[in-house]
Coordinates of C-alpha atoms in Angstrom, one line a residue:
M1 CA 94.0 -155.9 -0.2
K2 CA 95.2 -154.1 2.9
N3 CA 93.2 -151.0 2.1
E4 CA 90.0 -153.1 1.5
D5 CA 90.5 -154.9 4.8
N6 CA 90.9 -151.6 6.5
D7 CA 87.7 -150.3 4.8
D8 CA 85.8 -153.4 6.0
H9 CA 87.1 -152.9 9.5
H10 CA 86.1 -149.2 9.4
R11 CA 82.6 -150.1 8.1
D12 CA 82.1 -152.8 10.8
S13 CA 83.0 -150.4 13.5
R14 CA 80.2 -148.1 12.6
T15 CA 76.5 -148.4 12.8
E16 CA 74.6 -150.9 10.7
T17 CA 74.4 -150.3 7.0
P18 CA 71.2 -150.4 5.0
L19 CA 72.2 -153.8 3.5
S20 CA 73.1 -155.4 6.9
S21 CA 69.9 -154.1 8.5
I22 CA 67.9 -155.6 5.6
A23 CA 69.7 -158.9 5.7
Q24 CA 69.4 -159.2 9.5
A25 CA 65.7 -158.5 9.5
F26 CA 64.9 -161.1 6.8
E27 CA 67.2 -163.7 8.4
E28 CA 65.1 -163.3 11.6
I29 CA 61.9 -164.0 9.6
S30 CA 63.6 -166.9 7.8
D31 CA 64.6 -168.4 11.2
L32 CA 60.9 -168.3 12.3
I33 CA 59.9 -170.1 9.1
K34 CA 62.6 -172.8 9.7
K35 CA 61.6 -173.2 13.3
G36 CA 58.0 -173.7 12.3
N37 CA 58.9 -176.3 9.7
K38 CA 61.1 -178.1 12.2
N39 CA 58.2 -178.3 14.6
E40 CA 56.0 -179.6 11.8
V41 CA 53.4 -176.8 12.3
S42 CA 51.8 -174.6 9.7
V43 CA 54.0 -171.6 9.2
D44 CA 52.1 -168.3 9.3
L45 CA 54.1 -165.1 9.4
R46 CA 53.0 -162.3 11.7
L47 CA 52.1 -159.3 9.6
K48 CA 53.7 -156.4 11.7
P49 CA 57.2 -157.9 11.9
F50 CA 57.0 -158.7 8.2
C51 CA 56.1 -155.2 7.3
E52 CA 58.8 -153.7 9.6
A53 CA 61.4 -155.8 7.7
C54 CA 60.0 -154.9 4.4
S55 CA 60.0 -151.2 5.2
L56 CA 63.8 -151.3 5.5
M57 CA 64.0 -151.8 1.8
S58 CA 63.0 -148.2 1.1
A59 CA 66.5 -147.0 1.8
L60 CA 67.9 -149.4 -0.8
F61 CA 65.4 -148.3 -3.4
G62 CA 66.4 -144.7 -2.7
C63 CA 70.1 -145.5 -3.4
L64 CA 69.1 -146.8 -6.8
G65 CA 67.8 -143.4 -8.0
I66 CA 65.2 -142.3 -10.5
A67 CA 65.2 -145.7 -12.3
F68 CA 63.6 -147.4 -9.3
K69 CA 61.4 -144.5 -8.2
F70 CA 58.4 -146.3 -9.6
A71 CA 59.2 -149.3 -7.4
E72 CA 60.0 -147.2 -4.4
M73 CA 56.7 -145.3 -4.5
E74 CA 54.6 -148.3 -5.2
Y75 CA 56.4 -150.6 -2.8
T76 CA 56.4 -148.0 0.1
A77 CA 52.7 -147.4 -0.4
K78 CA 51.9 -151.1 -0.3
V79 CA 54.0 -151.7 2.8
G80 CA 52.3 -148.8 4.5
D81 CA 48.9 -150.2 3.7
L82 CA 49.9 -153.6 5.2
L83 CA 51.4 -152.0 8.2
E84 CA 48.2 -150.1 8.9
A85 CA 46.3 -153.4 8.3
S86 CA 48.5 -155.1 11.0
K87 CA 46.4 -153.1 13.6
K88 CA 43.5 -155.3 12.6
F89 CA 45.1 -158.5 11.2
N90 CA 47.7 -160.5 13.0
T91 CA 49.1 -162.7 10.3
L92 CA 49.5 -162.7 6.5
S93 CA 47.0 -165.6 6.1
S94 CA 44.3 -163.7 8.0
V95 CA 44.7 -160.8 5.4
V96 CA 44.3 -163.2 2.5
E97 CA 41.3 -165.1 4.2
F98 CA 39.6 -161.7 4.7
D99 CA 39.8 -160.8 1.0
I100 CA 38.8 -164.3 -0.1
K101 CA 35.7 -164.0 2.1
N102 CA 34.9 -160.6 0.7
K103 CA 35.8 -161.6 -2.9
T104 CA 38.4 -158.7 -3.0
V105 CA 41.6 -160.7 -3.6
K106 CA 42.5 -159.0 -6.8
S107 CA 40.6 -155.7 -6.2
P108 CA 42.7 -152.6 -6.6
G109 CA 43.9 -151.5 -3.1
S110 CA 43.1 -154.8 -1.4
H111 CA 45.6 -156.0 1.2
T112 CA 46.0 -159.3 -0.7
R113 CA 46.8 -157.5 -3.9
N114 CA 49.2 -155.2 -2.0
L115 CA 50.9 -158.2 -0.4
R116 CA 51.4 -159.6 -3.9
R117 CA 53.1 -156.3 -5.0
V118 CA 55.4 -156.2 -2.0
R119 CA 56.4 -159.8 -2.7
Q120 CA 57.4 -158.7 -6.2
G121 CA 59.5 -155.9 -4.7
L122 CA 61.4 -158.4 -2.5
D123 CA 61.9 -160.7 -5.5
L124 CA 63.1 -157.8 -7.7
I125 CA 65.8 -156.9 -5.2
R126 CA 66.7 -160.6 -4.7
E127 CA 67.1 -161.0 -8.5
L128 CA 69.1 -157.8 -8.8
F129 CA 71.5 -158.9 -6.1
Q130 CA 72.0 -162.3 -7.8
N131 CA 72.8 -160.6 -11.1
F132 CA 75.1 -158.1 -9.3
L133 CA 77.1 -160.9 -7.7
S134 CA 77.2 -163.1 -10.8
A135 CA 80.6 -164.2 -12.2
E136 CA 80.1 -161.9 -15.1
K137 CA 80.2 -158.9 -12.8
Y138 CA 77.3 -157.2 -14.4
T139 CA 77.1 -153.4 -14.4
L140 CA 74.3 -152.2 -12.1
K141 CA 72.3 -151.2 -15.2
K142 CA 72.5 -154.6 -16.7
A143 CA 71.8 -156.4 -13.4
A144 CA 68.8 -154.2 -12.7
T145 CA 67.4 -154.4 -16.3
A146 CA 67.5 -158.2 -16.2
A147 CA 65.9 -158.3 -12.8
Y148 CA 63.1 -156.0 -13.9
Q149 CA 62.4 -157.8 -17.1
Q150 CA 62.1 -161.1 -15.2
V151 CA 60.1 -160.0 -12.1
C152 CA 58.1 -156.9 -12.9
A153 CA 57.9 -156.2 -16.6
P154 CA 55.3 -159.0 -17.4
Y155 CA 52.8 -157.2 -15.1
H156 CA 53.4 -153.6 -16.1
T157 CA 51.9 -151.6 -18.9
W158 CA 53.9 -150.5 -22.0
A159 CA 54.1 -147.0 -20.6
V160 CA 55.6 -148.1 -17.3
R161 CA 58.0 -150.4 -19.0
T162 CA 59.1 -147.6 -21.3
A163 CA 59.7 -145.2 -18.4
V164 CA 61.6 -147.8 -16.5
S165 CA 63.8 -148.5 -19.5
A166 CA 64.7 -144.9 -19.9
G167 CA 65.4 -144.5 -16.2
M168 CA 67.9 -147.4 -16.2
C169 CA 70.4 -145.0 -17.8
T170 CA 70.4 -142.9 -14.6
L171 CA 71.5 -145.8 -12.4
P172 CA 74.7 -145.1 -10.5
A173 CA 77.9 -146.9 -11.4
R174 CA 78.7 -150.1 -9.5
D175 CA 81.3 -148.3 -7.3
Q176 CA 79.0 -145.4 -6.6
L177 CA 76.2 -147.7 -5.4
L178 CA 78.6 -149.4 -3.0
L179 CA 79.7 -146.0 -1.8
N180 CA 76.0 -144.9 -1.3
L181 CA 75.4 -148.1 0.7
N182 CA 78.6 -147.6 2.8
E183 CA 79.8 -151.0 1.6
T184 CA 82.9 -152.5 -0.1
D185 CA 82.8 -155.3 -2.7
K186 CA 83.6 -157.8 0.1
S187 CA 81.0 -156.6 2.6
A188 CA 78.3 -156.1 -0.1
D189 CA 78.9 -159.6 -1.3
K190 CA 78.3 -160.9 2.2
E191 CA 75.2 -158.9 3.0
M192 CA 73.6 -159.5 -0.4
R193 CA 74.0 -163.2 -0.1
R194 CA 72.5 -163.1 3.3
Y195 CA 69.4 -161.4 1.9
I196 CA 69.2 -163.6 -1.2
K197 CA 69.1 -166.7 1.0
A198 CA 66.7 -165.4 3.7
S199 CA 64.3 -163.6 1.3
S200 CA 63.9 -166.8 -0.8
D201 CA 62.3 -168.5 2.2
V202 CA 60.0 -165.5 2.8
I203 CA 59.0 -165.3 -0.9
K204 CA 58.2 -169.1 -0.9
I205 CA 56.0 -168.8 2.1
I206 CA 54.0 -166.0 0.5
D207 CA 53.7 -167.9 -2.8
N208 CA 52.4 -171.0 -0.9
L209 CA 49.9 -168.8 0.9
Y210 CA 48.3 -168.0 -2.5
I211 CA 48.8 -171.4 -4.1
S212 CA 47.3 -173.3 -1.2
R213 CA 44.1 -171.2 -1.6
G214 CA 43.9 -171.7 -5.3
I215 CA 45.0 -168.1 -6.1
P216 CA 47.3 -168.0 -9.2
L217 CA 50.6 -166.1 -9.1
D218 CA 50.5 -164.7 -12.7
W219 CA 49.0 -161.3 -11.8

């Protein structure tokens, strides 16, 4: 216990870790959502800050190795597209409204479609963290496989699902992941729970953005 406490103190005395940076960024967005709800105004997230928070996730995908390379490449490209779009659109809803007007909501490469994929990336990590922190103490492979099956597999082709399944065998061990992230069990638990709570608010806002405009979520 003493060694773990020393490790936590050492970690806290250094610069932010990938996990703490991610948790902090999404908590700030979550706070804006809660402030809007408290003031009884329609909550509409600004696109650029949202993209900047999402871009921090790339470091985490990188730590997961080859198994999540598919997610890292797709996710990074989609966030990049939305960040570029933020030069023209100020909010998430303005992006969706543009595609509705132009009948391009589900068109390959549309901003609305890319936002949907980014949302899935956020949910994938949220589900992975929940599994990782479960009472059963899942291995990273089991936690990641369950998360992928629930969040992404229904929307991927057989070829992609097969490649992902094979890649899961290359995931680092639980202890190695913590080392890669510069975290201990204790600190990772704290930061992952922060992200789980904050990202749930963000994901809900995105889903409501689609639902309120009659756009289904099963795609």
